[in-house]
CSV table of C-alpha atoms in Angstrom, one decimal:
chain,number,residue,atom,x,y,z
O,1,ASN,CA,0.0,0.0,0.0
O,2,LEU,CA,3.0,2.3,-0.6
O,3,PRO,CA,3.8,2.3,-4.3
O,4,ALA,CA,6.9,3.8,-5.9
O,5,ASN,CA,7.9,4.3,-9.6
O,6,MET,CA,11.1,4.2,-11.5
O,7,GLY,CA,11.8,7.9,-12.1
O,8,ASP,CA,14.3,10.0,-13.9
O,9,ASP,CA,16.1,10.8,-10.6
O,10,ALA,CA,17.2,7.2,-10.3
O,11,VAL,CA,19.3,7.5,-13.5
O,12,ARG,CA,21.5,10.2,-11.9
O,13,VAL,CA,21.9,8.0,-8.7
O,14,MET,CA,22.8,4.9,-10.8
O,15,PHE,CA,25.4,7.0,-12.7
O,16,ASP,CA,27.3,7.6,-9.4
O,17,HIS,CA,27.5,3.8,-8.8
O,18,LEU,CA,28.8,3.3,-12.3
O,19,LEU,CA,31.5,6.0,-11.8
O,20,SER,CA,32.7,4.0,-8.8
O,21,LEU,CA,33.6,1.0,-10.9
O,22,PRO,CA,37.3,0.1,-10.8
O,23,LYS,CA,37.7,0.3,-14.6
O,24,ARG,CA,35.7,1.2,-17.7
O,25,PRO,CA,34.4,-0.7,-19.4
O,26,VAL,CA,34.0,-3.8,-17.1
O,27,LYS,CA,33.5,-7.1,-18.8
O,28,ASN,CA,30.2,-8.0,-17.1
O,29,LEU,CA,27.7,-5.9,-15.2
O,30,ASP,CA,24.9,-7.6,-13.3
O,31,ILE,CA,21.8,-5.7,-12.4
O,32,PHE,CA,19.6,-7.1,-9.6
O,33,LEU,CA,16.2,-5.7,-10.5
O,34,CYS,CA,12.9,-5.6,-8.7
O,35,SER,CA,10.3,-2.9,-9.6
O,36,ASN,CA,6.7,-2.4,-10.5
O,37,GLY,CA,7.7,-0.1,-13.3
O,38,GLY,CA,7.6,3.7,-13.9
O,39,SER,CA,8.6,6.2,-16.5
O,40,GLY,CA,8.9,4.6,-20.0
O,41,THR,CA,12.0,6.7,-20.9
O,42,VAL,CA,14.1,5.6,-17.9
O,43,PRO,CA,14.9,2.1,-19.3
O,44,TRP,CA,16.4,3.6,-22.5
O,45,ARG,CA,18.5,6.0,-20.5
O,46,LEU,CA,19.8,3.3,-18.2
O,47,VAL,CA,20.5,0.8,-21.0
O,48,SER,CA,22.5,3.5,-22.9
O,49,VAL,CA,24.6,4.3,-19.9
O,50,PHE,CA,25.1,0.6,-18.9
O,51,ARG,CA,26.5,0.1,-22.5
O,52,GLU,CA,29.0,2.9,-21.9
O,53,PHE,CA,30.4,1.2,-18.8
O,54,ALA,CA,30.2,-2.5,-19.6
O,55,GLU,CA,30.9,-4.8,-22.5
O,56,LYS,CA,28.0,-6.9,-21.4
O,57,PHE,CA,25.2,-6.5,-18.9
O,58,ASN,CA,22.8,-9.0,-17.4
O,59,VAL,CA,19.6,-8.6,-15.4
O,60,LEU,CA,18.7,-10.9,-12.5
O,61,ILE,CA,15.0,-10.9,-11.6
O,62,PRO,CA,14.0,-12.4,-8.2
O,63,TYR,CA,10.4,-11.3,-8.3
O,64,ARG,CA,8.6,-8.5,-10.1
O,65,ALA,CA,10.1,-6.6,-13.1
O,66,TYR,CA,7.0,-5.1,-14.6
O,67,SER,CA,6.3,-2.5,-17.4
O,68,ALA,CA,9.3,-0.1,-17.5
O,69,ALA,CA,11.4,-2.7,-15.6
O,70,THR,CA,10.5,-5.3,-18.3
O,71,LEU,CA,11.8,-2.7,-20.9
O,72,LEU,CA,15.0,-2.5,-19.0
O,73,ALA,CA,15.4,-6.3,-19.0
O,74,LEU,CA,14.9,-6.4,-22.8
O,75,GLY,CA,18.2,-4.5,-23.1
O,76,ALA,CA,20.2,-7.2,-21.2
O,77,ASP,CA,22.5,-9.7,-23.0
O,78,GLU,CA,21.1,-12.3,-20.6
O,79,ILE,CA,18.1,-12.5,-18.3
O,80,VAL,CA,18.2,-14.6,-15.2
O,81,MET,CA,14.8,-15.2,-13.8
O,82,HIS,CA,14.1,-16.9,-10.4
O,83,PRO,CA,11.3,-19.4,-10.4
O,84,PHE,CA,9.3,-16.7,-8.6
O,85,GLY,CA,10.4,-14.0,-11.1
O,86,GLU,CA,7.9,-12.3,-13.4
O,87,LEU,CA,8.0,-9.9,-16.3
O,88,GLY,CA,5.0,-8.0,-17.6
O,89,PRO,CA,3.5,-6.3,-20.7
O,90,ILE,CA,5.0,-3.0,-21.8
O,91,ASP,CA,1.7,-1.2,-22.9
O,92,PRO,CA,1.8,2.1,-21.0
O,93,THR,CA,-0.8,3.8,-18.9
O,94,VAL,CA,-0.7,7.5,-19.6
O,95,SER,CA,-1.9,10.7,-18.1
O,96,ASN,CA,-1.8,14.4,-18.9
O,97,GLU,CA,-3.8,17.5,-18.2
O,98,TYR,CA,-6.6,16.3,-20.5
O,99,ASN,CA,-7.3,13.0,-18.8
O,100,PRO,CA,-10.6,12.5,-17.0
O,101,VAL,CA,-10.9,13.6,-13.4
O,102,GLU,CA,-12.1,11.2,-10.7
O,103,GLN,CA,-15.2,12.6,-8.9
O,104,GLY,CA,-14.7,13.4,-5.3
O,105,THR,CA,-10.9,13.4,-5.3
O,106,GLY,CA,-10.1,15.5,-8.3
O,107,ARG,CA,-7.4,13.0,-9.2
O,108,ARG,CA,-6.4,12.6,-12.9
O,109,LEU,CA,-7.2,9.1,-14.1
O,110,GLY,CA,-4.6,7.2,-16.1
O,111,ILE,CA,-5.7,5.8,-19.5
O,112,SER,CA,-4.5,2.4,-20.5
O,113,VAL,CA,-3.4,2.3,-24.1
O,114,GLU,CA,-4.8,-1.2,-24.5
O,115,ASP,CA,-8.2,-0.3,-23.0
O,116,VAL,CA,-8.7,2.3,-25.8
O,117,LYS,CA,-7.8,-0.3,-28.4
O,118,ALA,CA,-10.0,-2.9,-26.7
O,119,TYR,CA,-13.0,-0.6,-26.8
O,120,VAL,CA,-12.7,-0.1,-30.5
O,121,ASN,CA,-12.2,-3.9,-31.1
O,122,PHE,CA,-15.2,-4.7,-28.9
O,123,ILE,CA,-17.4,-2.4,-30.9
O,124,LYS,CA,-16.2,-4.0,-34.2
O,125,ASN,CA,-15.8,-7.6,-33.2
O,126,GLY,CA,-17.8,-8.1,-30.0
O,127,VAL,CA,-20.9,-6.0,-31.0
O,128,GLY,CA,-20.4,-6.6,-34.7
O,129,ILE,CA,-20.6,-3.0,-35.8
O,130,THR,CA,-18.7,-2.5,-39.0
O,131,HIS,CA,-20.6,0.2,-40.8
O,132,GLU,CA,-18.5,3.4,-41.0
O,133,ASP,CA,-21.2,5.8,-39.7
O,134,GLU,CA,-21.9,3.6,-36.7
O,135,LEU,CA,-18.2,3.3,-35.9
O,136,ILE,CA,-17.9,7.0,-36.1
O,137,ARG,CA,-20.7,7.4,-33.6
O,138,ALA,CA,-19.0,4.9,-31.2
O,139,VAL,CA,-15.8,6.9,-31.4
O,140,GLU,CA,-17.8,10.1,-30.7
O,141,VAL,CA,-19.2,8.5,-27.6
O,142,LEU,CA,-15.7,7.8,-26.3
O,143,ALA,CA,-14.5,11.3,-27.3
O,144,ASN,CA,-17.4,12.8,-25.3
O,145,LYS,CA,-16.1,11.0,-22.2
O,146,VAL,CA,-12.4,11.4,-22.8
O,147,HIS,CA,-10.8,14.5,-24.3
O,148,PRO,CA,-9.6,13.9,-27.9
O,149,LEU,CA,-6.1,15.2,-27.0
O,150,ALA,CA,-5.9,12.6,-24.2
O,151,LEU,CA,-6.7,9.9,-26.8
O,152,GLY,CA,-4.0,11.3,-29.1
O,153,ASN,CA,-1.6,11.2,-26.1
O,154,VAL,CA,-2.4,7.5,-25.8
O,155,GLU,CA,-1.4,6.7,-29.3
O,156,ARG,CA,1.8,8.7,-29.0
O,157,PHE,CA,2.8,6.9,-25.9
O,158,LEU,CA,2.1,3.5,-27.4
O,159,ALA,CA,4.3,4.4,-30.4
O,160,GLN,CA,7.0,5.6,-28.1
O,161,SER,CA,6.9,2.4,-26.0
O,162,ARG,CA,7.3,0.3,-29.1
O,163,MET,CA,10.1,2.5,-30.4
O,164,ILE,CA,12.0,2.4,-27.1
O,165,ALA,CA,11.6,-1.4,-26.9
O,166,GLY,CA,13.0,-1.8,-30.4
O,167,LYS,CA,16.0,0.5,-29.8
O,168,ILE,CA,16.8,-1.2,-26.5
O,169,MET,CA,16.8,-4.7,-28.2
O,170,HIS,CA,18.9,-3.5,-31.1
O,171,THR,CA,21.7,-2.6,-28.6
O,172,HIS,CA,22.6,-6.3,-28.2
O,173,MET,CA,20.7,-8.2,-30.9
O,174,GLN,CA,22.8,-7.3,-33.9
O,175,GLY,CA,22.3,-9.9,-36.7
O,176,VAL,CA,18.8,-10.8,-35.5
O,177,ASP,CA,16.3,-10.2,-38.3
O,178,GLU,CA,14.0,-7.2,-37.9
O,179,HIS,CA,10.9,-9.4,-38.0
O,180,THR,CA,11.9,-11.3,-34.9
O,181,ILE,CA,12.5,-8.1,-32.9
O,182,LYS,CA,9.2,-6.6,-34.1
O,183,GLU,CA,7.3,-9.8,-33.1
O,184,ILE,CA,8.7,-9.7,-29.6
O,185,VAL,CA,7.8,-6.0,-29.2
O,186,GLU,CA,4.3,-6.6,-30.5
O,187,ASN,CA,3.7,-9.5,-28.2
O,188,LEU,CA,4.8,-7.5,-25.2
O,189,ALA,CA,2.9,-4.4,-26.2
O,190,SER,CA,-0.4,-5.7,-27.5
O,191,LYS,CA,-0.9,-9.4,-27.5
O,192,LEU,CA,-1.0,-10.2,-23.8
O,193,TYR,CA,-4.2,-8.1,-23.4
O,194,PHE,CA,-3.9,-7.3,-19.7
O,195,HIS,CA,-1.3,-4.9,-18.3
O,196,GLY,CA,-1.1,-7.0,-15.1
O,197,HIS,CA,-0.4,-10.3,-16.9
O,198,PRO,CA,2.6,-12.0,-15.1
O,199,ILE,CA,5.1,-13.5,-17.5
O,200,ASN,CA,6.9,-16.4,-15.9
O,201,ARG,CA,10.3,-17.6,-17.1
O,202,ARG,CA,9.1,-20.5,-19.1
O,203,GLU,CA,6.7,-18.2,-21.0
O,204,ALA,CA,9.4,-15.5,-21.4
O,205,ARG,CA,11.8,-18.1,-22.9
O,206,GLN,CA,9.6,-20.3,-24.9
O,207,ASP,CA,6.7,-18.2,-26.0
O,208,LEU,CA,8.2,-14.7,-26.2
O,209,LYS,CA,11.7,-15.9,-27.2
O,210,LEU,CA,13.5,-13.6,-24.8
O,211,LYS,CA,17.1,-14.2,-23.8
O,212,VAL,CA,16.3,-16.0,-20.5
O,213,ILE,CA,19.0,-18.4,-19.3
O,214,ASP,CA,17.8,-22.0,-19.4
O,215,PRO,CA,18.1,-23.4,-16.8
O,216,ALA,CA,19.2,-20.9,-14.2
O,217,ASN,CA,21.9,-22.2,-11.8
O,218,PRO,CA,20.2,-23.6,-8.6
O,219,GLY,CA,22.9,-22.1,-6.4
O,220,LEU,CA,22.4,-18.7,-8.1
O,221,GLU,CA,18.6,-19.0,-7.6
O,222,GLN,CA,19.2,-19.6,-3.8
O,223,VAL,CA,21.4,-16.5,-3.5
O,224,MET,CA,19.0,-14.4,-5.5
O,225,TRP,CA,16.2,-15.3,-3.2
O,226,GLU,CA,18.2,-14.7,-0.1
O,227,LEU,CA,19.1,-11.2,-1.4
O,228,TYR,CA,15.5,-10.5,-2.3
O,229,MET,CA,14.4,-11.5,1.2
O,230,ASP,CA,16.9,-9.1,2.7
O,231,PHE,CA,15.4,-6.2,0.7
O,232,GLU,CA,11.9,-7.4,1.4
O,233,LYS,CA,12.6,-7.2,5.1
O,234,GLU,CA,14.1,-3.7,4.8
O,235,PHE,CA,11.2,-2.4,2.7
O,236,GLN,CA,8.7,-4.1,5.1
O,237,ASN,CA,6.9,-5.3,1.9
O,238,ARG,CA,4.8,-7.8,3.8
O,239,VAL,CA,3.5,-5.1,6.2
O,240,THR,CA,0.5,-2.9,5.0
O,241,PHE,CA,1.0,0.8,5.2
O,242,ASP,CA,-2.3,1.8,6.9
O,243,PRO,CA,-2.0,5.1,8.8
O,244,PHE,CA,-5.7,5.2,9.4
O,245,SER,CA,-5.6,2.0,11.5
O,246,ASP,CA,-2.3,3.1,13.2
O,247,LEU,CA,-3.9,6.4,14.4
O,248,ALA,CA,-7.1,4.7,15.4
O,249,SER,CA,-5.2,2.1,17.4
O,250,ALA,CA,-3.0,4.8,19.0
O,251,TYR,CA,-6.0,6.8,20.2
O,252,GLY,CA,-8.2,3.9,21.2
O,253,LEU,CA,-10.8,4.4,18.5
O,254,PRO,CA,-12.8,1.2,17.8
O,255,GLU,CA,-13.3,2.1,14.1
O,256,VAL,CA,-11.6,4.6,11.8
O,257,THR,CA,-15.1,5.8,10.8
O,258,GLN,CA,-15.8,7.0,14.3
O,259,GLN,CA,-15.4,10.8,14.3
O,260,PRO,CA,-12.3,11.6,16.5
O,261,PRO,CA,-11.0,14.9,17.9
O,262,ALA,CA,-7.9,16.0,16.1
O,263,THR,CA,-5.2,13.6,17.1
O,264,GLU,CA,-1.5,14.2,17.6
O,265,TRP,CA,0.8,13.7,14.6
O,266,ILE,CA,2.4,10.3,13.9
O,267,GLU,CA,5.7,10.5,11.9
O,268,TYR,CA,6.8,7.9,9.4
O,269,GLU,CA,10.1,7.3,7.6
O,270,LEU,CA,9.3,5.4,4.5
O,271,ILE,CA,11.8,3.8,2.0
O,272,HIS,CA,10.5,4.0,-1.5
O,273,ALA,CA,13.6,2.8,-3.5
O,274,ILE,CA,17.1,1.4,-3.0
O,275,ILE,CA,20.1,1.4,-5.4
O,276,GLU,CA,23.1,-0.5,-4.1
O,277,SER,CA,26.5,-1.6,-5.2
O,278,VAL,CA,29.7,-2.6,-3.3
O,279,PRO,CA,30.9,0.9,-2.3
O,280,PHE,CA,27.6,2.5,-1.0
O,281,SER,CA,23.8,2.4,-0.9
O,282,GLU,CA,21.3,5.0,-1.8
O,283,ARG,CA,17.8,5.0,-0.4
O,284,HIS,CA,14.9,7.3,-1.5
O,285,ILE,CA,13.3,8.2,1.8
O,286,ILE,CA,10.2,10.2,2.5
O,287,LYS,CA,9.6,11.5,6.0
O,288,ARG,CA,6.0,12.5,6.6
O,289,LYS,CA,3.6,13.1,9.5
O,290,LEU,CA,-0.1,12.2,9.6
O,291,ARG,CA,-3.0,12.7,11.9
O,292,LEU,CA,-6.7,12.2,12.0
O,293,ALA,CA,-9.0,15.3,12.1
O,294,ALA,CA,-12.7,16.0,11.9
O,295,PRO,CA,-13.3,18.8,9.3
O,296,GLY,CA,-17.1,18.5,9.8
O,297,PRO,CA,-19.9,16.5,11.5
O,298,GLY,CA,-19.6,12.9,10.7
O,299,GLN,CA,-16.4,13.4,8.7
O,300,VAL,CA,-12.9,11.9,9.3
O,301,ALA,CA,-9.9,13.2,7.3
O,302,LEU,CA,-6.3,12.1,7.1
O,303,GLN,CA,-4.0,15.1,7.2
O,304,ASP,CA,-0.7,14.3,5.6
O,305,THR,CA,2.4,16.6,5.6
O,306,ILE,CA,5.7,15.7,3.9
O,307,LEU,CA,8.6,16.8,6.1
O,308,SER,CA,11.5,15.8,3.7
O,309,GLN,CA,12.2,13.5,0.7
O,310,GLY,CA,15.2,12.6,-1.4
O,311,TRP,CA,18.0,10.2,-1.9
O,312,ILE,CA,20.2,9.4,1.2
O,313,ARG,CA,23.7,7.8,0.8
O,314,SER,CA,25.3,5.4,3.3
O,315,PRO,CA,28.4,3.2,3.0
O,316,ALA,CA,28.0,-0.5,2.4
O,317,PRO,CA,28.2,-2.8,5.5
O,318,GLN,CA,31.8,-3.9,6.2
O,319,GLU,CA,32.6,-7.4,5.0
O,320,GLU,CA,33.6,-8.7,8.5
O,321,SER,CA,30.2,-7.7,10.0
O,322,ARG,CA,28.3,-9.9,7.6
O,323,SER,CA,26.9,-13.2,8.9
O,324,PRO,CA,28.2,-16.2,6.8
O,325,GLN,CA,25.2,-18.2,7.8
O,326,SER,CA,22.5,-15.8,6.6
O,327,GLY,CA,24.3,-13.7,4.1
O,328,THR,CA,23.1,-10.6,5.8
O,329,SER,CA,25.0,-7.9,7.8
O,330,ALA,CA,24.9,-7.5,11.5
O,331,GLY,CA,22.0,-5.4,12.7
O,332,ASP,CA,19.8,-6.4,9.7
O,333,ALA,CA,21.7,-4.0,7.4
O,334,PRO,CA,21.2,-4.7,3.7
O,335,LEU,CA,23.5,-7.1,2.0
O,336,GLY,CA,24.6,-4.6,-0.8
O,337,GLN,CA,27.2,-7.0,-2.1
O,338,LEU,CA,26.0,-8.0,-5.5
O,339,ALA,CA,28.7,-6.5,-7.6
O,340,PRO,CA,29.7,-6.0,-11.2
O,341,ALA,CA,32.2,-8.7,-12.2
């Protein structure tokens, strides 16, 4: 309940880690990747800079590498997927100032590229409307609900996603015929139908023809999972972020719907992203305070104030402080020892 996206700021942080490499280019660079996705331009920027610093780079996926993270994986010379690892479709969800607004919150709603295409296909193939005048009226209905410029933005982002995927794959698939690359891109962009579809390693290797190692080394799989578990613990991924319930419990309210007096603030320090290599670790941390208040009769509101946010650097744990049994550092510090070869 605390999402975070791959953003442009991560590229600058990653560049600092690359500058700390002992030489340039290194022979192999391994990227341990877990992300729900984010900005569609970030993968192209990262793949380009990885190619500047490494003759070959590989991606290791212990769990989720969705959307923009899948795009990043497409740029790797080899993909190592844990049995629990997943890739995802690369069709984007886009938003700009012309997108529909959610009633009550004023939040701009994202538009899935494939949802727009599915609507048109449903009218033509599901309903069976093929006459030109009737199709025009169906599109007019959509345009009355969604601003035409928002729909144009959808098409632009779909074209950009396909272009970036193709450019990323061309960085290491020299000699592969153009038809094969276009088929892989089309499958990931349009033929999985659902943006949340999880692509397991067998599907990635056999159906989509991606460069997934077959089979992955069992010892490597174990180490990948141990490292993921270390990050999972640090992020508290299995604990729901629920400030309403925290505040209700702190002030003895039986239900969060009960109208409270204004409570005291509770402060949180939340980790949204981690980028680590041997020399140091960078965490994107947001410090915020929240409280319950009653703006009116029968109303309960959550007041949220951000105190600070940004990337914070710390040195990696010392080698002697690590536990050889668990592979983690003393004091539950992150492992941070997956290094470029």
